[in-house]
Amino acid sequence: MSIWWAGRGRRELTALTIAVGLALGVSGCSGGGSDDKRPEASASATAESQSDPTAQEGTDSSLAELRGENGLLLTIDSAQRDAGGFVTVSGEIKNDGAEAARVPIQTRGDETEIMRHGGSLGGATLVDPAKKKRYYVLRDTDGRPLTTTDMPRIKPGVSIPVFMQFPAPPTDTVKVTFQLPTFASAPIEISG
């Protein structure tokens, strides 16, 4: 299953398509994979390539704004718990710099299965500091991450819509920390 984003209006259609796929058993998520051994995270877990968390900014209309490299700014607009047992984090990446920039390849993470499928936001995680648990981006049965993929070069002042889907934490977990390599970390709240 390949997910392509042409604009903000297709977000609902894609989420519905993914929900149907997950309901039909097309999940490749956080539980037991054959050779997928991931350590549990602690509250202090951070990626080495992340920028300083003080580079974050918050606004009233979004959950978080995270600064990245080369003037990139990730704005998280929502983290919605869906009935299918997953959380969809959506927002946009804006080029706040003076020159055209690409989303760094490090955002795809370092997991071999995801790396095979090119550029993505597959390295994103949600960390539940209270329960000391980390949630990785969901994958389809071919190992492709359920995130925005193949992002174009972004011109100065231009934004592109992005999304990432994760297995849903327990319903009593509302506050998590969002992490994406090369961007600052930020606490966000899950709604729904």
PDB file of C-alpha atoms in Angstrom:
ATOM      1  CA  MET A   1       0.000   0.000   0.000  1.00  0.00           C
ATOM      2  CA  SER A   2       1.554   3.276  -1.046  1.00  0.00           C
ATOM      3  CA  ILE A   3       0.352   6.585   0.314  1.00  0.00           C
ATOM      4  CA  TRP A   4       0.848   9.770  -1.680  1.00  0.00           C
ATOM      5  CA  TRP A   5      -0.138  13.224  -0.543  1.00  0.00           C
ATOM      6  CA  ALA A   6      -1.196  15.766  -3.115  1.00  0.00           C
ATOM      7  CA  GLY A   7      -2.886  18.100  -0.710  1.00  0.00           C
ATOM      8  CA  ARG A   8      -4.520  18.579   2.630  1.00  0.00           C
ATOM      9  CA  GLY A   9      -7.955  17.496   1.312  1.00  0.00           C
ATOM     10  CA  ARG A  10      -6.832  13.891   0.750  1.00  0.00           C
ATOM     11  CA  ARG A  11      -5.903  13.376   4.419  1.00  0.00           C
ATOM     12  CA  GLU A  12      -9.325  11.979   5.396  1.00  0.00           C
ATOM     13  CA  LEU A  13      -9.492   9.651   2.394  1.00  0.00           C
ATOM     14  CA  THR A  14      -6.044   8.260   3.145  1.00  0.00           C
ATOM     15  CA  ALA A  15      -6.841   7.782   6.839  1.00  0.00           C
ATOM     16  CA  LEU A  16     -10.018   5.917   5.871  1.00  0.00           C
ATOM     17  CA  THR A  17      -8.101   3.743   3.405  1.00  0.00           C
ATOM     18  CA  ILE A  18      -5.538   2.882   6.056  1.00  0.00           C
ATOM     19  CA  ALA A  19      -8.232   2.161   8.647  1.00  0.00           C
ATOM     20  CA  VAL A  20      -9.919  -0.286   6.256  1.00  0.00           C
ATOM     21  CA  GLY A  21      -6.554  -1.901   5.506  1.00  0.00           C
ATOM     22  CA  LEU A  22      -5.809  -2.278   9.207  1.00  0.00           C
ATOM     23  CA  ALA A  23      -9.257  -3.737   9.825  1.00  0.00           C
ATOM     24  CA  LEU A  24      -8.532  -6.323   7.130  1.00  0.00           C
ATOM     25  CA  GLY A  25      -5.308  -7.339   8.827  1.00  0.00           C
ATOM     26  CA  VAL A  26      -2.799  -5.156   6.997  1.00  0.00           C
ATOM     27  CA  SER A  27      -0.921  -4.089  10.068  1.00  0.00           C
ATOM     28  CA  GLY A  28       2.728  -4.578  10.753  1.00  0.00           C
ATOM     29  CA  CYS A  29       2.951  -2.834  14.030  1.00  0.00           C
ATOM     30  CA  SER A  30       4.687  -2.655  17.335  1.00  0.00           C
ATOM     31  CA  GLY A  31       4.179  -6.153  18.614  1.00  0.00           C
ATOM     32  CA  GLY A  32       6.101  -9.217  17.623  1.00  0.00           C
ATOM     33  CA  GLY A  33       7.939  -9.144  14.361  1.00  0.00           C
ATOM     34  CA  SER A  34      10.190 -12.014  13.423  1.00  0.00           C
ATOM     35  CA  ASP A  35      13.475 -10.173  13.701  1.00  0.00           C
ATOM     36  CA  ASP A  36      12.112  -6.856  14.923  1.00  0.00           C
ATOM     37  CA  LYS A  37      13.773  -6.462  18.321  1.00  0.00           C
ATOM     38  CA  ARG A  38      13.217  -2.981  19.675  1.00  0.00           C
ATOM     39  CA  PRO A  39      14.219  -1.932  23.152  1.00  0.00           C
ATOM     40  CA  GLU A  40      11.655  -0.362  25.445  1.00  0.00           C
ATOM     41  CA  ALA A  41      12.254   3.338  25.862  1.00  0.00           C
ATOM     42  CA  SER A  42      12.572   5.302  29.047  1.00  0.00           C
ATOM     43  CA  ALA A  43      11.486   8.864  29.657  1.00  0.00           C
ATOM     44  CA  SER A  44      15.003  10.028  28.965  1.00  0.00           C
ATOM     45  CA  ALA A  45      15.283   8.303  25.573  1.00  0.00           C
ATOM     46  CA  THR A  46      16.312  10.657  22.797  1.00  0.00           C
ATOM     47  CA  ALA A  47      17.769  10.255  19.360  1.00  0.00           C
ATOM     48  CA  GLU A  48      21.387  11.352  19.034  1.00  0.00           C
ATOM     49  CA  SER A  49      20.628  13.455  15.977  1.00  0.00           C
ATOM     50  CA  GLN A  50      17.847  15.520  17.545  1.00  0.00           C
ATOM     51  CA  SER A  51      18.262  19.198  18.086  1.00  0.00           C
ATOM     52  CA  ASP A  52      17.998  20.871  21.465  1.00  0.00           C
ATOM     53  CA  PRO A  53      14.453  20.639  22.898  1.00  0.00           C
ATOM     54  CA  THR A  54      14.558  24.326  23.783  1.00  0.00           C
ATOM     55  CA  ALA A  55      14.212  24.985  20.062  1.00  0.00           C
ATOM     56  CA  GLN A  56      10.524  24.045  20.312  1.00  0.00           C
ATOM     57  CA  GLU A  57       7.802  26.579  20.022  1.00  0.00           C
ATOM     58  CA  GLY A  58       4.105  26.246  20.802  1.00  0.00           C
ATOM     59  CA  THR A  59       1.058  28.027  19.466  1.00  0.00           C
ATOM     60  CA  ASP A  60      -2.593  28.068  20.447  1.00  0.00           C
ATOM     61  CA  SER A  61      -3.731  26.553  17.135  1.00  0.00           C
ATOM     62  CA  SER A  62      -1.360  23.590  17.110  1.00  0.00           C
ATOM     63  CA  LEU A  63      -0.164  20.932  19.540  1.00  0.00           C
ATOM     64  CA  ALA A  64       3.526  21.668  18.967  1.00  0.00           C
ATOM     65  CA  GLU A  65       6.091  23.253  16.676  1.00  0.00           C
ATOM     66  CA  LEU A  66       9.455  21.552  16.339  1.00  0.00           C
ATOM     67  CA  ARG A  67      12.513  23.117  14.735  1.00  0.00           C
ATOM     68  CA  GLY A  68      14.643  20.967  12.476  1.00  0.00           C
ATOM     69  CA  GLU A  69      17.678  21.432  10.249  1.00  0.00           C
ATOM     70  CA  ASN A  70      17.988  23.922   7.374  1.00  0.00           C
ATOM     71  CA  GLY A  71      15.095  26.106   8.545  1.00  0.00           C
ATOM     72  CA  LEU A  72      12.496  23.320   8.547  1.00  0.00           C
ATOM     73  CA  LEU A  73       9.617  23.653  11.009  1.00  0.00           C
ATOM     74  CA  LEU A  74       7.280  20.741  11.825  1.00  0.00           C
ATOM     75  CA  THR A  75       3.899  21.851  13.130  1.00  0.00           C
ATOM     76  CA  ILE A  76       1.777  19.132  14.733  1.00  0.00           C
ATOM     77  CA  ASP A  77      -1.897  20.043  14.391  1.00  0.00           C
ATOM     78  CA  SER A  78      -3.496  16.892  15.807  1.00  0.00           C
ATOM     79  CA  ALA A  79      -2.845  13.514  17.410  1.00  0.00           C
ATOM     80  CA  GLN A  80      -6.145  11.714  16.973  1.00  0.00           C
ATOM     81  CA  ARG A  81      -6.999   8.315  18.452  1.00  0.00           C
ATOM     82  CA  ASP A  82      -9.028   6.334  15.898  1.00  0.00           C
ATOM     83  CA  ALA A  83     -11.470   3.462  16.415  1.00  0.00           C
ATOM     84  CA  GLY A  84      -9.192   1.110  14.448  1.00  0.00           C
ATOM     85  CA  GLY A  85      -6.654   1.011  17.295  1.00  0.00           C
ATOM     86  CA  PHE A  86      -4.178   3.573  16.029  1.00  0.00           C
ATOM     87  CA  VAL A  87      -3.201   7.221  16.506  1.00  0.00           C
ATOM     88  CA  THR A  88      -2.775   9.527  13.528  1.00  0.00           C
ATOM     89  CA  VAL A  89      -0.422  12.461  14.053  1.00  0.00           C
ATOM     90  CA  SER A  90      -0.881  15.114  11.374  1.00  0.00           C
ATOM     91  CA  GLY A  91       0.456  18.524  10.582  1.00  0.00           C
ATOM     92  CA  GLU A  92       2.827  20.152   8.129  1.00  0.00           C
ATOM     93  CA  ILE A  93       6.478  20.781   7.471  1.00  0.00           C
ATOM     94  CA  LYS A  94       7.295  24.337   6.452  1.00  0.00           C
ATOM     95  CA  ASN A  95      10.534  25.683   5.041  1.00  0.00           C
ATOM     96  CA  ASP A  96      11.188  28.699   7.251  1.00  0.00           C
ATOM     97  CA  GLY A  97      14.636  29.181   5.725  1.00  0.00           C
ATOM     98  CA  ALA A  98      15.881  31.360   2.877  1.00  0.00           C
ATOM     99  CA  GLU A  99      16.783  28.499   0.496  1.00  0.00           C
ATOM    100  CA  ALA A 100      15.007  25.409  -0.811  1.00  0.00           C
ATOM    101  CA  ALA A 101      15.456  22.424   1.513  1.00  0.00           C
ATOM    102  CA  ARG A 102      14.745  18.709   1.669  1.00  0.00           C
ATOM    103  CA  VAL A 103      13.498  16.809   4.685  1.00  0.00           C
ATOM    104  CA  PRO A 104      16.645  15.016   5.942  1.00  0.00           C
ATOM    105  CA  ILE A 105      16.907  11.318   5.088  1.00  0.00           C
ATOM    106  CA  GLN A 106      17.512  10.612   8.803  1.00  0.00           C
ATOM    107  CA  THR A 107      13.774  11.146   9.430  1.00  0.00           C
ATOM    108  CA  ARG A 108      13.128   7.701   7.962  1.00  0.00           C
ATOM    109  CA  GLY A 109      14.924   6.142  10.936  1.00  0.00           C
ATOM    110  CA  ASP A 110      17.501   3.388  10.908  1.00  0.00           C
ATOM    111  CA  GLU A 111      15.299   0.310  10.745  1.00  0.00           C
ATOM    112  CA  THR A 112      16.347  -1.792   7.735  1.00  0.00           C
ATOM    113  CA  GLU A 113      12.800  -2.692   6.703  1.00  0.00           C
ATOM    114  CA  ILE A 114      11.727   0.964   6.504  1.00  0.00           C
ATOM    115  CA  MET A 115      14.986   2.182   4.936  1.00  0.00           C
ATOM    116  CA  ARG A 116      14.370  -0.090   1.927  1.00  0.00           C
ATOM    117  CA  HIS A 117      11.368   2.046   0.962  1.00  0.00           C
ATOM    118  CA  GLY A 118      13.099   5.411   0.587  1.00  0.00           C
ATOM    119  CA  GLY A 119      12.441   8.733   2.255  1.00  0.00           C
ATOM    120  CA  SER A 120       9.683   8.925   4.864  1.00  0.00           C
ATOM    121  CA  LEU A 121       8.939   9.967   8.416  1.00  0.00           C
ATOM    122  CA  GLY A 122       9.310   6.335   9.528  1.00  0.00           C
ATOM    123  CA  GLY A 123      11.759   7.239  12.297  1.00  0.00           C
ATOM    124  CA  ALA A 124       9.050   9.032  14.293  1.00  0.00           C
ATOM    125  CA  THR A 125       8.110   7.644  17.702  1.00  0.00           C
ATOM    126  CA  LEU A 126       5.672   8.396  20.507  1.00  0.00           C
ATOM    127  CA  VAL A 127       7.108   7.865  23.992  1.00  0.00           C
ATOM    128  CA  ASP A 128       4.895   7.314  27.025  1.00  0.00           C
ATOM    129  CA  PRO A 129       7.198   8.446  29.853  1.00  0.00           C
ATOM    130  CA  ALA A 130       4.829   7.268  32.605  1.00  0.00           C
ATOM    131  CA  LYS A 131       4.675   3.669  31.360  1.00  0.00           C
ATOM    132  CA  LYS A 132       8.194   3.728  29.865  1.00  0.00           C
ATOM    133  CA  LYS A 133       6.970   2.543  26.472  1.00  0.00           C
ATOM    134  CA  ARG A 134       7.839   3.652  22.944  1.00  0.00           C
ATOM    135  CA  TYR A 135       5.468   3.372  19.970  1.00  0.00           C
ATOM    136  CA  TYR A 136       6.916   3.073  16.463  1.00  0.00           C
ATOM    137  CA  VAL A 137       5.286   4.061  13.180  1.00  0.00           C
ATOM    138  CA  LEU A 138       2.973   1.376  11.808  1.00  0.00           C
ATOM    139  CA  ARG A 139       3.992  -0.490   8.659  1.00  0.00           C
ATOM    140  CA  ASP A 140       2.019  -2.311   5.990  1.00  0.00           C
ATOM    141  CA  THR A 141       2.652  -5.974   5.165  1.00  0.00           C
ATOM    142  CA  ASP A 142       5.406  -4.998   2.714  1.00  0.00           C
ATOM    143  CA  GLY A 143       7.244  -3.041   5.432  1.00  0.00           C
ATOM    144  CA  ARG A 144       6.363   0.419   4.099  1.00  0.00           C
ATOM    145  CA  PRO A 145       5.811   2.943   6.897  1.00  0.00           C
ATOM    146  CA  LEU A 146       2.347   4.446   7.253  1.00  0.00           C
ATOM    147  CA  THR A 147       3.632   8.002   6.968  1.00  0.00           C
ATOM    148  CA  THR A 148       4.119  10.669   4.364  1.00  0.00           C
ATOM    149  CA  THR A 149       6.737   9.415   1.886  1.00  0.00           C
ATOM    150  CA  ASP A 150       8.828  10.802  -0.966  1.00  0.00           C
ATOM    151  CA  MET A 151       8.603  14.424   0.146  1.00  0.00           C
ATOM    152  CA  PRO A 152       9.635  16.999  -2.452  1.00  0.00           C
ATOM    153  CA  ARG A 153      12.228  19.723  -2.131  1.00  0.00           C
ATOM    154  CA  ILE A 154      10.459  22.512  -0.217  1.00  0.00           C
ATOM    155  CA  LYS A 155      10.814  26.093  -1.432  1.00  0.00           C
ATOM    156  CA  PRO A 156      11.213  28.918   1.112  1.00  0.00           C
ATOM    157  CA  GLY A 157       7.900  29.788   2.771  1.00  0.00           C
ATOM    158  CA  VAL A 158       6.153  26.663   1.420  1.00  0.00           C
ATOM    159  CA  SER A 159       4.511  23.967   3.576  1.00  0.00           C
ATOM    160  CA  ILE A 160       3.668  20.338   2.821  1.00  0.00           C
ATOM    161  CA  PRO A 161       1.087  18.281   4.762  1.00  0.00           C
ATOM    162  CA  VAL A 162       2.431  15.268   6.656  1.00  0.00           C
ATOM    163  CA  PHE A 163       1.059  12.403   8.729  1.00  0.00           C
ATOM    164  CA  MET A 164       2.318   9.437  10.753  1.00  0.00           C
ATOM    165  CA  GLN A 165       0.313   6.544  12.209  1.00  0.00           C
ATOM    166  CA  PHE A 166       1.172   4.669  15.400  1.00  0.00           C
ATOM    167  CA  PRO A 167      -0.407   1.856  17.402  1.00  0.00           C
ATOM    168  CA  ALA A 168      -2.679   3.463  19.984  1.00  0.00           C
ATOM    169  CA  PRO A 169      -1.437   3.567  23.570  1.00  0.00           C
ATOM    170  CA  PRO A 170      -3.928   2.510  26.273  1.00  0.00           C
ATOM    171  CA  THR A 171      -6.890   4.876  26.567  1.00  0.00           C
ATOM    172  CA  ASP A 172      -5.626   6.234  29.897  1.00  0.00           C
ATOM    173  CA  THR A 173      -2.475   7.481  28.139  1.00  0.00           C
ATOM    174  CA  VAL A 174      -3.101  11.011  26.909  1.00  0.00           C
ATOM    175  CA  LYS A 175       0.287  12.740  27.171  1.00  0.00           C
ATOM    176  CA  VAL A 176       3.190  11.430  25.116  1.00  0.00           C
ATOM    177  CA  THR A 177       6.444  12.815  23.748  1.00  0.00           C
ATOM    178  CA  PHE A 178       6.725  13.034  19.959  1.00  0.00           C
ATOM    179  CA  GLN A 179      10.198  12.390  18.535  1.00  0.00           C
ATOM    180  CA  LEU A 180      11.480  12.624  14.956  1.00  0.00           C
ATOM    181  CA  PRO A 181      15.194  12.433  14.063  1.00  0.00           C
ATOM    182  CA  THR A 182      16.770  15.844  13.285  1.00  0.00           C
ATOM    183  CA  PHE A 183      13.830  17.691  14.932  1.00  0.00           C
ATOM    184  CA  ALA A 184      13.362  18.772  18.537  1.00  0.00           C
ATOM    185  CA  SER A 185      11.160  16.559  20.748  1.00  0.00           C
ATOM    186  CA  ALA A 186       7.839  17.832  22.064  1.00  0.00           C
ATOM    187  CA  PRO A 187       5.127  16.743  24.475  1.00  0.00           C
ATOM    188  CA  ILE A 188       1.744  16.351  22.768  1.00  0.00           C
ATOM    189  CA  GLU A 189      -1.728  15.257  23.866  1.00  0.00           C
ATOM    190  CA  ILE A 190      -3.720  12.516  22.158  1.00  0.00           C
ATOM    191  CA  SER A 191      -7.385  13.316  21.604  1.00  0.00           C
ATOM    192  CA  GLY A 192     -10.328  11.039  20.874  1.00  0.00           C
TER     193      GLY A 192
END
